Amino acid sequence: MTTGKFTHNAYTYAEGLDIELINGKQLVELWLKHLETKSESVIQFNPVSQI
């Protein structure tokens, strides 16, 4: 994973090892998707009142 871009050699090397490289743009997209999922979980949460 990198916040920038991978070189052509990095992609070639990773392909030979069956490794997925994640660049900066993909990292942000994954992070935002994760935040959306967490937000939905919190919205759907209904606390039970304590007696």
Coordinates of C-alpha atoms in Angstrom, one line a residue:
M1 CA 0.0 0.0 0.0
T2 CA 1.2 3.5 -0.7
T3 CA -0.3 7.0 -0.6
G4 CA 1.2 7.7 -4.0
K5 CA 1.7 5.6 -7.1
F6 CA 3.5 2.4 -7.7
T7 CA 6.1 1.9 -10.5
H8 CA 5.6 -0.4 -13.4
N9 CA 8.2 -2.7 -11.9
A10 CA 6.2 -2.9 -8.6
Y11 CA 3.0 -3.9 -10.5
T12 CA 5.0 -6.6 -12.4
Y13 CA 6.5 -8.0 -9.3
A14 CA 3.2 -8.0 -7.4
E15 CA 1.4 -9.7 -10.2
G16 CA 3.9 -12.6 -10.1
L17 CA 3.2 -13.0 -6.4
D18 CA -0.6 -12.6 -6.7
I19 CA -0.5 -9.5 -4.5
E20 CA -2.9 -6.6 -5.0
L21 CA -1.3 -3.2 -4.8
I22 CA -3.4 -0.3 -3.4
N23 CA -2.5 3.2 -4.3
G24 CA -3.5 6.5 -2.6
K25 CA -6.8 7.0 -4.5
Q26 CA -7.9 3.4 -3.8
L27 CA -6.9 3.7 -0.2
V28 CA -9.2 6.8 0.2
E29 CA -12.0 5.1 -1.6
L30 CA -11.8 2.0 0.7
W31 CA -11.6 4.3 3.8
L32 CA -14.7 6.2 2.8
K33 CA -16.6 3.0 2.0
H34 CA -15.7 1.8 5.5
L35 CA -16.9 5.0 7.1
E36 CA -20.2 4.7 5.3
T37 CA -20.6 1.2 6.6
K38 CA -19.8 2.3 10.2
S39 CA -22.2 5.3 10.0
E40 CA -25.0 3.0 8.9
S41 CA -24.3 0.7 11.8
V42 CA -24.5 3.5 14.3
I43 CA -27.7 4.9 12.8
Q44 CA -29.4 1.5 13.0
F45 CA -28.3 1.0 16.6
N46 CA -31.2 1.3 19.1
P47 CA -30.0 1.2 22.8
V48 CA -32.2 -0.6 25.3
S49 CA -33.2 1.6 28.2
Q50 CA -31.9 0.5 31.6
I51 CA -34.5 0.0 34.3

